PDB file of C-alpha atoms and ligand atoms in Angstrom:
ATOM      1  CA  MET V   8       2.059   8.855  14.325  1.00 86.00           C
ATOM      2  CA  ARG V   9       0.146   8.624  11.059  1.00 98.00           C
ATOM      3  CA  LYS V  10      -3.139  10.531  11.054  1.00 98.00           C
ATOM      4  CA  THR V  11      -6.113   8.410  10.045  1.00 98.00           C
ATOM      5  CA  ILE V  12      -7.622   9.412   6.699  1.00 98.00           C
ATOM      6  CA  ILE V  13     -11.083   8.339   5.605  1.00 98.00           C
ATOM      7  CA  ALA V  14     -12.327   9.168   2.135  1.00 98.00           C
ATOM      8  CA  GLY V  15     -15.672   8.584   0.504  1.00 98.00           C
ATOM      9  CA  ASN V  16     -15.478   7.643  -3.161  1.00 98.00           C
ATOM     10  CA  TRP V  17     -18.950   8.339  -4.480  1.00 98.00           C
ATOM     11  CA  LYS V  18     -18.079   6.890  -7.906  1.00 98.00           C
ATOM     12  CA  MET V  19     -20.564   7.791 -10.680  1.00 98.00           C
ATOM     13  CA  ASN V  20     -23.411   8.733  -8.355  1.00 98.00           C
ATOM     14  CA  LYS V  21     -25.375  11.811  -7.277  1.00 98.00           C
ATOM     15  CA  LEU V  22     -26.613  14.882  -9.109  1.00 98.00           C
ATOM     16  CA  VAL V  23     -25.537  18.295  -7.823  1.00 98.00           C
ATOM     17  CA  ALA V  24     -28.419  18.712  -5.378  1.00 98.00           C
ATOM     18  CA  GLU V  25     -27.887  15.210  -3.978  1.00 98.00           C
ATOM     19  CA  SER V  26     -24.173  15.832  -3.511  1.00 98.00           C
ATOM     20  CA  VAL V  27     -24.793  19.070  -1.657  1.00 98.00           C
ATOM     21  CA  ALA V  28     -27.525  17.486   0.478  1.00 98.00           C
ATOM     22  CA  THR V  29     -25.175  14.630   1.404  1.00 98.00           C
ATOM     23  CA  VAL V  30     -22.424  16.923   2.667  1.00 98.00           C
ATOM     24  CA  GLU V  31     -24.932  19.202   4.418  1.00 98.00           C
ATOM     25  CA  ALA V  32     -26.114  16.102   6.304  1.00 98.00           C
ATOM     26  CA  LEU V  33     -22.556  14.909   6.908  1.00 98.00           C
ATOM     27  CA  LYS V  34     -21.145  18.149   8.309  1.00 98.00           C
ATOM     28  CA  PRO V  35     -22.952  18.104  11.682  1.00 98.00           C
ATOM     29  CA  LEU V  36     -22.356  14.350  12.073  1.00 98.00           C
ATOM     30  CA  VAL V  37     -18.561  14.752  11.942  1.00 98.00           C
ATOM     31  CA  ALA V  38     -18.246  18.289  13.304  1.00 97.00           C
ATOM     32  CA  GLY V  39     -15.438  18.544  15.820  1.00 95.00           C
ATOM     33  CA  VAL V  40     -13.709  15.335  14.660  1.00 97.00           C
ATOM     34  CA  ASP V  41     -10.049  16.335  14.418  1.00 95.00           C
ATOM     35  CA  THR V  42      -8.259  13.012  14.847  1.00 97.00           C
ATOM     36  CA  VAL V  43      -9.357  11.867  11.380  1.00 98.00           C
ATOM     37  CA  GLU V  44      -8.841  13.565   8.022  1.00 98.00           C
ATOM     38  CA  ILE V  45     -12.144  13.352   6.164  1.00 98.00           C
ATOM     39  CA  VAL V  46     -12.459  13.602   2.373  1.00 98.00           C
ATOM     40  CA  VAL V  47     -15.420  13.250   0.005  1.00 99.00           C
ATOM     41  CA  CYS V  48     -14.969  12.573  -3.710  1.00 99.00           C
ATOM     42  CA  PRO V  49     -18.013  13.537  -5.814  1.00 98.00           C
ATOM     43  CA  VAL V  50     -18.341  13.357  -9.611  1.00 98.00           C
ATOM     44  CA  PHE V  51     -16.795  16.244 -11.563  1.00 98.00           C
ATOM     45  CA  THR V  52     -20.124  17.961 -12.207  1.00 98.00           C
ATOM     46  CA  SER V  53     -20.838  18.200  -8.463  1.00 98.00           C
ATOM     47  CA  LEU V  54     -17.417  19.428  -7.368  1.00 98.00           C
ATOM     48  CA  TYR V  55     -17.961  23.172  -7.482  1.00 98.00           C
ATOM     49  CA  ALA V  56     -21.251  23.214  -5.571  1.00 98.00           C
ATOM     50  CA  THR V  57     -20.038  20.600  -3.097  1.00 98.00           C
ATOM     51  CA  GLY V  58     -16.870  22.588  -2.475  1.00 98.00           C
ATOM     52  CA  GLN V  59     -18.959  25.663  -1.732  1.00 98.00           C
ATOM     53  CA  ALA V  60     -21.059  23.687   0.733  1.00 98.00           C
ATOM     54  CA  LEU V  61     -17.925  22.339   2.447  1.00 98.00           C
ATOM     55  CA  ALA V  62     -16.269  25.743   2.935  1.00 97.00           C
ATOM     56  CA  GLY V  63     -15.209  26.248   6.534  1.00 97.00           C
ATOM     57  CA  SER V  64     -15.899  22.611   7.503  1.00 98.00           C
ATOM     58  CA  ASN V  65     -13.469  19.872   8.545  1.00 98.00           C
ATOM     59  CA  ILE V  66     -14.238  17.918   5.354  1.00 98.00           C
ATOM     60  CA  GLN V  67     -11.902  18.069   2.360  1.00 98.00           C
ATOM     61  CA  MET V  68     -12.778  17.281  -1.238  1.00 99.00           C
ATOM     62  CA  GLY V  69     -11.212  15.099  -3.883  1.00 99.00           C
ATOM     63  CA  ALA V  70     -11.866  14.226  -7.498  1.00 99.00           C
ATOM     64  CA  GLN V  71     -11.956  10.656  -8.772  1.00 98.00           C
ATOM     65  CA  ASN V  72      -9.474  11.079 -11.621  1.00 98.00           C
ATOM     66  CA  SER V  73      -7.299  13.661 -13.358  1.00 98.00           C
ATOM     67  CA  TYR V  74      -5.379  13.957 -16.625  1.00 98.00           C
ATOM     68  CA  VAL V  75      -1.719  14.580 -17.498  1.00 98.00           C
ATOM     69  CA  LYS V  76      -2.018  17.990 -19.184  1.00 98.00           C
ATOM     70  CA  ALA V  77      -2.957  21.416 -17.852  1.00 98.00           C
ATOM     71  CA  GLU V  78      -5.101  22.383 -20.859  1.00 98.00           C
ATOM     72  CA  GLY V  79      -5.470  21.840 -24.559  1.00 98.00           C
ATOM     73  CA  ALA V  80      -6.950  19.507 -27.139  1.00 98.00           C
ATOM     74  CA  TYR V  81      -7.839  16.601 -24.848  1.00 98.00           C
ATOM     75  CA  THR V  82     -11.580  16.277 -25.269  1.00 98.00           C
ATOM     76  CA  GLY V  83     -13.353  15.007 -22.186  1.00 98.00           C
ATOM     77  CA  GLU V  84     -10.386  15.165 -19.822  1.00 98.00           C
ATOM     78  CA  ILE V  85      -9.941  17.272 -16.658  1.00 98.00           C
ATOM     79  CA  ALA V  86      -6.691  18.896 -15.505  1.00 98.00           C
ATOM     80  CA  PRO V  87      -5.507  18.896 -11.878  1.00 98.00           C
ATOM     81  CA  GLN V  88      -5.371  22.694 -12.156  1.00 98.00           C
ATOM     82  CA  MET V  89      -9.112  22.697 -12.862  1.00 98.00           C
ATOM     83  CA  LEU V  90      -9.777  20.502  -9.850  1.00 98.00           C
ATOM     84  CA  LEU V  91      -7.817  22.863  -7.587  1.00 98.00           C
ATOM     85  CA  ASP V  92      -9.809  25.728  -9.096  1.00 98.00           C
ATOM     86  CA  VAL V  93     -13.118  24.233  -7.867  1.00 98.00           C
ATOM     87  CA  GLY V  94     -11.844  23.475  -4.382  1.00 98.00           C
ATOM     88  CA  CYS V  95     -10.289  20.001  -4.548  1.00 98.00           C
ATOM     89  CA  GLN V  96      -7.282  19.195  -2.414  1.00 98.00           C
ATOM     90  CA  TRP V  97      -7.136  15.571  -3.589  1.00 98.00           C
ATOM     91  CA  THR V  98      -7.580  13.273  -6.524  1.00 98.00           C
ATOM     92  CA  ILE V  99      -7.968   9.512  -6.552  1.00 98.00           C
ATOM     93  CA  LEU V 100      -5.724   7.813  -9.128  1.00 98.00           C
ATOM     94  CA  GLY V 101      -5.484   4.187 -10.169  1.00 98.00           C
ATOM     95  CA  HIS V 102      -8.826   3.027  -8.842  1.00 98.00           C
ATOM     96  CA  SER V 103      -9.429  -0.560  -9.939  1.00 97.00           C
ATOM     97  CA  GLU V 104     -12.415   0.543 -12.011  1.00 97.00           C
ATOM     98  CA  ARG V 105     -10.123   2.835 -13.992  1.00 98.00           C
ATOM     99  CA  ARG V 106      -7.454   0.159 -14.300  1.00 98.00           C
ATOM    100  CA  HIS V 107      -9.777  -2.670 -15.301  1.00 96.00           C
ATOM    101  CA  ILE V 108     -12.767  -0.997 -17.003  1.00 97.00           C
ATOM    102  CA  LEU V 109     -10.983   2.009 -18.567  1.00 97.00           C
ATOM    103  CA  GLY V 110      -7.687   0.232 -19.208  1.00 97.00           C
ATOM    104  CA  GLU V 111      -5.305   2.567 -17.384  1.00 98.00           C
ATOM    105  CA  THR V 112      -1.777   1.173 -17.187  1.00 98.00           C
ATOM    106  CA  ASP V 113       0.878   1.471 -14.478  1.00 98.00           C
ATOM    107  CA  ALA V 114       2.963   3.727 -16.734  1.00 98.00           C
ATOM    108  CA  PHE V 115       0.029   6.054 -17.455  1.00 98.00           C
ATOM    109  CA  LEU V 116      -0.853   6.169 -13.757  1.00 98.00           C
ATOM    110  CA  ASN V 117       2.730   7.062 -12.925  1.00 98.00           C
ATOM    111  CA  GLU V 118       2.490   9.963 -15.365  1.00 98.00           C
ATOM    112  CA  LYS V 119      -0.837  11.045 -13.831  1.00 98.00           C
ATOM    113  CA  LEU V 120       0.599  10.820 -10.319  1.00 99.00           C
ATOM    114  CA  HIS V 121       3.571  13.042 -11.126  1.00 98.00           C
ATOM    115  CA  PHE V 122       1.427  15.532 -13.005  1.00 98.00           C
ATOM    116  CA  ALA V 123      -1.172  15.842 -10.238  1.00 99.00           C
ATOM    117  CA  LEU V 124       1.476  16.269  -7.530  1.00 98.00           C
ATOM    118  CA  ASN V 125       3.403  18.840  -9.532  1.00 98.00           C
ATOM    119  CA  ALA V 126       0.165  20.790 -10.010  1.00 98.00           C
ATOM    120  CA  GLY V 127      -0.369  20.851  -6.236  1.00 98.00           C
ATOM    121  CA  LEU V 128      -2.989  18.148  -5.720  1.00 98.00           C
ATOM    122  CA  LYS V 129      -2.608  15.418  -3.128  1.00 98.00           C
ATOM    123  CA  VAL V 130      -3.221  11.894  -4.400  1.00 99.00           C
ATOM    124  CA  MET V 131      -4.880   8.747  -3.114  1.00 99.00           C
ATOM    125  CA  PHE V 132      -3.105   6.136  -5.221  1.00 99.00           C
ATOM    126  CA  CYS V 133      -4.988   2.840  -5.449  1.00 98.00           C
ATOM    127  CA  ILE V 134      -3.519  -0.622  -5.781  1.00 98.00           C
ATOM    128  CA  GLY V 135      -4.952  -4.089  -5.366  1.00 98.00           C
ATOM    129  CA  GLU V 136      -5.156  -7.565  -6.821  1.00 97.00           C
ATOM    130  CA  LEU V 137      -7.991  -9.334  -8.663  1.00 96.00           C
ATOM    131  CA  LEU V 138      -9.553 -12.461  -7.166  1.00 95.00           C
ATOM    132  CA  GLU V 139      -7.832 -14.730  -9.688  1.00 96.00           C
ATOM    133  CA  GLU V 140      -4.502 -13.064  -8.932  1.00 97.00           C
ATOM    134  CA  ARG V 141      -4.949 -13.672  -5.189  1.00 95.00           C
ATOM    135  CA  GLU V 142      -6.070 -17.261  -5.754  1.00 95.00           C
ATOM    136  CA  GLY V 143      -3.130 -17.805  -8.107  1.00 97.00           C
ATOM    137  CA  GLY V 144      -0.670 -16.663  -5.437  1.00 97.00           C
ATOM    138  CA  GLN V 145       0.058 -13.464  -7.363  1.00 97.00           C
ATOM    139  CA  MET V 146      -0.940 -10.850  -4.780  1.00 98.00           C
ATOM    140  CA  GLU V 147       2.590  -9.853  -3.855  1.00 98.00           C
ATOM    141  CA  ALA V 148       3.739  -9.736  -7.473  1.00 98.00           C
ATOM    142  CA  VAL V 149       0.799  -7.519  -8.438  1.00 98.00           C
ATOM    143  CA  LEU V 150       1.327  -5.092  -5.559  1.00 98.00           C
ATOM    144  CA  THR V 151       5.052  -5.017  -6.305  1.00 98.00           C
ATOM    145  CA  ARG V 152       4.421  -4.112  -9.937  1.00 98.00           C
ATOM    146  CA  GLN V 153       1.760  -1.497  -9.120  1.00 98.00           C
ATOM    147  CA  ILE V 154       3.954   0.245  -6.540  1.00 98.00           C
ATOM    148  CA  THR V 155       7.261  -0.100  -8.401  1.00 98.00           C
ATOM    149  CA  GLU V 156       5.950   1.174 -11.730  1.00 98.00           C
ATOM    150  CA  GLY V 157       3.169   3.397 -10.415  1.00 98.00           C
ATOM    151  CA  THR V 158       5.198   5.437  -7.935  1.00 98.00           C
ATOM    152  CA  LYS V 159       8.477   5.451  -9.864  1.00 98.00           C
ATOM    153  CA  GLY V 160      10.498   8.630  -9.475  1.00 98.00           C
ATOM    154  CA  LEU V 161       8.670  10.161  -6.513  1.00 98.00           C
ATOM    155  CA  THR V 162      10.776  12.289  -4.196  1.00 98.00           C
ATOM    156  CA  GLU V 163      10.564  12.154  -0.428  1.00 98.00           C
ATOM    157  CA  ALA V 164       8.759  15.517  -0.472  1.00 98.00           C
ATOM    158  CA  GLN V 165       6.244  14.254  -3.036  1.00 98.00           C
ATOM    159  CA  TRP V 166       5.526  11.190  -0.921  1.00 98.00           C
ATOM    160  CA  GLU V 167       4.206  13.511   1.819  1.00 98.00           C
ATOM    161  CA  GLN V 168       1.355  14.339  -0.560  1.00 98.00           C
ATOM    162  CA  VAL V 169       0.502  10.709  -1.374  1.00 98.00           C
ATOM    163  CA  VAL V 170      -1.731   8.213   0.393  1.00 98.00           C
ATOM    164  CA  ILE V 171      -1.824   4.609  -0.813  1.00 98.00           C
ATOM    165  CA  ALA V 172      -5.201   2.862  -0.940  1.00 98.00           C
ATOM    166  CA  TYR V 173      -4.999  -0.929  -0.860  1.00 98.00           C
ATOM    167  CA  GLU V 174      -8.229  -2.174  -2.396  1.00 98.00           C
ATOM    168  CA  PRO V 175      -8.408  -5.895  -3.167  1.00 97.00           C
ATOM    169  CA  VAL V 176     -10.650  -5.923  -6.231  1.00 96.00           C
ATOM    170  CA  TRP V 177     -12.597  -8.946  -4.978  1.00 95.00           C
ATOM    171  CA  ALA V 178     -13.699  -6.901  -1.951  1.00 95.00           C
ATOM    172  CA  ILE V 179     -14.871  -3.788  -3.826  1.00 94.00           C
ATOM    173  CA  GLY V 180     -18.634  -3.471  -3.887  1.00 92.00           C
ATOM    174  CA  THR V 181     -19.062  -7.168  -3.141  1.00 92.00           C
ATOM    175  CA  GLY V 182     -19.890  -7.020   0.563  1.00 89.00           C
ATOM    176  CA  LYS V 183     -16.906  -9.353   1.004  1.00 90.00           C
ATOM    177  CA  THR V 184     -14.462  -7.391   3.171  1.00 92.00           C
ATOM    178  CA  ALA V 185     -10.869  -8.526   3.574  1.00 94.00           C
ATOM    179  CA  SER V 186     -10.379  -9.833   7.092  1.00 97.00           C
ATOM    180  CA  PRO V 187      -8.354  -7.554   9.354  1.00 97.00           C
ATOM    181  CA  GLU V 188      -5.526 -10.109   9.053  1.00 98.00           C
ATOM    182  CA  GLN V 189      -5.661 -10.116   5.251  1.00 97.00           C
ATOM    183  CA  ALA V 190      -5.679  -6.322   5.169  1.00 98.00           C
ATOM    184  CA  GLU V 191      -2.804  -6.084   7.631  1.00 98.00           C
ATOM    185  CA  GLU V 192      -0.745  -8.604   5.659  1.00 98.00           C
ATOM    186  CA  ALA V 193      -1.172  -6.681   2.393  1.00 98.00           C
ATOM    187  CA  HIS V 194      -0.574  -3.311   4.051  1.00 98.00           C
ATOM    188  CA  ALA V 195       2.576  -4.511   5.798  1.00 98.00           C
ATOM    189  CA  PHE V 196       3.808  -5.965   2.519  1.00 98.00           C
ATOM    190  CA  THR V 197       3.112  -2.677   0.739  1.00 98.00           C
ATOM    191  CA  ARG V 198       4.899  -0.646   3.410  1.00 98.00           C
ATOM    192  CA  GLY V 199       7.870  -2.992   3.067  1.00 98.00           C
ATOM    193  CA  LEU V 200       7.913  -2.386  -0.675  1.00 98.00           C
ATOM    194  CA  VAL V 201       7.922   1.370  -0.150  1.00 98.00           C
ATOM    195  CA  CYS V 202      10.743   0.923   2.354  1.00 98.00           C
ATOM    196  CA  ASN V 203      12.839  -1.053  -0.117  1.00 98.00           C
ATOM    197  CA  LEU V 204      12.269   1.447  -2.896  1.00 98.00           C
ATOM    198  CA  PHE V 205      12.218   4.783  -1.062  1.00 98.00           C
ATOM    199  CA  GLY V 206      13.634   4.196   2.418  1.00 98.00           C
ATOM    200  CA  ALA V 207      12.365   3.810   5.960  1.00 98.00           C
ATOM    201  CA  ALA V 208      11.398   7.435   6.551  1.00 98.00           C
ATOM    202  CA  VAL V 209       9.006   7.466   3.594  1.00 98.00           C
ATOM    203  CA  ALA V 210       7.632   4.030   4.466  1.00 98.00           C
ATOM    204  CA  ASP V 211       7.004   4.916   8.119  1.00 98.00           C
ATOM    205  CA  ALA V 212       5.206   8.129   7.215  1.00 98.00           C
ATOM    206  CA  VAL V 213       3.043   7.019   4.294  1.00 98.00           C
ATOM    207  CA  ARG V 214      -0.561   6.302   5.108  1.00 98.00           C
ATOM    208  CA  ILE V 215      -2.159   3.169   3.680  1.00 98.00           C
ATOM    209  CA  GLN V 216      -5.947   3.122   3.460  1.00 98.00           C
ATOM    210  CA  TYR V 217      -7.937  -0.067   3.139  1.00 98.00           C
ATOM    211  CA  GLY V 218     -10.844  -0.152   0.688  1.00 98.00           C
ATOM    212  CA  GLY V 219     -13.394  -2.840  -0.101  1.00 97.00           C
ATOM    213  CA  SER V 220     -16.819  -3.109   1.538  1.00 96.00           C
ATOM    214  CA  VAL V 221     -15.876  -1.040   4.584  1.00 97.00           C
ATOM    215  CA  LYS V 222     -18.857  -0.201   6.788  1.00 96.00           C
ATOM    216  CA  GLY V 223     -19.537   0.999  10.314  1.00 96.00           C
ATOM    217  CA  GLU V 224     -19.669  -2.584  11.570  1.00 96.00           C
ATOM    218  CA  ASN V 225     -16.196  -3.648  10.359  1.00 97.00           C
ATOM    219  CA  ALA V 226     -14.294  -0.349  10.531  1.00 98.00           C
ATOM    220  CA  ALA V 227     -13.140  -0.601  14.152  1.00 98.00           C
ATOM    221  CA  GLU V 228     -11.485  -4.016  13.813  1.00 98.00           C
ATOM    222  CA  LEU V 229      -9.766  -3.036  10.572  1.00 98.00           C
ATOM    223  CA  ILE V 230      -8.442   0.285  11.856  1.00 98.00           C
ATOM    224  CA  ALA V 231      -7.066  -1.476  14.943  1.00 98.00           C
ATOM    225  CA  LYS V 232      -4.398  -3.103  12.753  1.00 98.00           C
ATOM    226  CA  PRO V 233      -1.064  -1.288  12.973  1.00 98.00           C
ATOM    227  CA  ASN V 234      -0.617  -0.810   9.214  1.00 98.00           C
ATOM    228  CA  VAL V 235      -4.204   0.227   8.437  1.00 98.00           C
ATOM    229  CA  ASP V 236      -4.212   4.036   8.469  1.00 98.00           C
ATOM    230  CA  GLY V 237      -7.650   4.784   7.113  1.00 98.00           C
ATOM    231  CA  PHE V 238     -10.262   3.813   4.554  1.00 98.00           C
ATOM    232  CA  LEU V 239     -11.396   4.498   1.026  1.00 98.00           C
ATOM    233  CA  VAL V 240     -15.119   3.856   1.207  1.00 98.00           C
ATOM    234  CA  GLY V 241     -17.486   3.355  -1.724  1.00 98.00           C
ATOM    235  CA  GLY V 242     -21.040   2.182  -1.089  1.00 97.00           C
ATOM    236  CA  ALA V 243     -21.169   3.102   2.591  1.00 98.00           C
ATOM    237  CA  ALA V 244     -19.965   6.627   1.798  1.00 98.00           C
ATOM    238  CA  LEU V 245     -23.044   7.467  -0.260  1.00 98.00           C
ATOM    239  CA  LYS V 246     -25.171   8.096   2.824  1.00 98.00           C
ATOM    240  CA  ALA V 247     -24.085  10.628   5.432  1.00 98.00           C
ATOM    241  CA  ASP V 248     -25.027   8.492   8.421  1.00 98.00           C
ATOM    242  CA  SER V 249     -23.240   5.314   7.297  1.00 98.00           C
ATOM    243  CA  PHE V 250     -20.119   7.300   6.321  1.00 98.00           C
ATOM    244  CA  ALA V 251     -20.160   9.177   9.638  1.00 98.00           C
ATOM    245  CA  ALA V 252     -20.432   5.851  11.470  1.00 98.00           C
ATOM    246  CA  ILE V 253     -17.139   4.763   9.859  1.00 98.00           C
ATOM    247  CA  VAL V 254     -15.482   8.060  10.807  1.00 98.00           C
ATOM    248  CA  ARG V 255     -16.686   7.686  14.390  1.00 97.00           C
ATOM    249  CA  ALA V 256     -15.541   4.055  14.575  1.00 96.00           C
ATOM    250  CA  ALA V 257     -12.050   5.176  13.580  1.00 96.00           C
ATOM    251  CA  ALA V 258     -11.880   8.462  15.540  1.00 93.00           C
TER     252      ALA V 258
HETATM  253  P1  LIG M 324     -16.873  -0.279  -1.668  1.00 95.55           P
HETATM  254  O1  LIG M 324     -15.927   0.515  -2.710  1.00 95.55           O
HETATM  255  O2  LIG M 324     -16.669   0.352  -0.312  1.00 95.55           O
HETATM  256  O3  LIG M 324     -18.265  -0.075  -2.195  1.00 95.55           O
HETATM  257  O4  LIG M 324     -16.441  -1.708  -1.701  1.00 95.55           O
HETATM  258  C1  LIG M 324     -14.626   0.890  -2.361  1.00 95.55           C
HETATM  259  C2  LIG M 324     -13.956   1.600  -3.500  1.00 95.55           C
HETATM  260  O5  LIG M 324     -14.112   1.166  -4.646  1.00 95.55           O
HETATM  261  O6  LIG M 324     -13.260   2.612  -3.309  1.00 95.55           O
END
């Protein structure tokens, strides 16, 4: 049985005080929920204070990116070791905004994934096709490339620390959610890929989150699909009550 995991990706939003206020509001709304793993992912500058506010709660914390070195002359980058130091258990890697706005490649993401896992972080690894790729019949080819190249070389033990987030780019921040059937089709395809590459045990155990305009109103029908194991939530995660509504819908 795969435990549902719901993460809020706050993207480039919230000053320190706003981040802390959001988790202070969230804590009582999800207190006692133990059937869902809950993660919030603030900006780097809010991590330390947010981690302090989350201490002792059932909410974990993730960063939105991490680099491939532990320290050194890499101006502007952040090491996984530094994220662990401020209380992160997780990092998001391969978000579509990093792939398509910041130009991160499958090979670079594979390097980031290995480095983060070896440092002791768990990873939400994002994949997903653009609208033109879906309309051009390329969805399966894109997911195949992103999984094959992005997760190359992972061991069975490393896979226990990885969650896949399927986020069709056309559904991110657009209000246009994938239908439960579309999500299930892509998730089942992705699980099949993992099975072919890494075997049935890894494929059965790995959790696949859906992301793209998830809200309280559509969470229940999406999570009801057998291959949908959680959510990566953007816009609706910014407010404690709308994020808690998604957690409750899935709990
Ligand atoms: P959204 O973002 O929920 O606002 O569509 C999801 C994401 O980018 O992780």
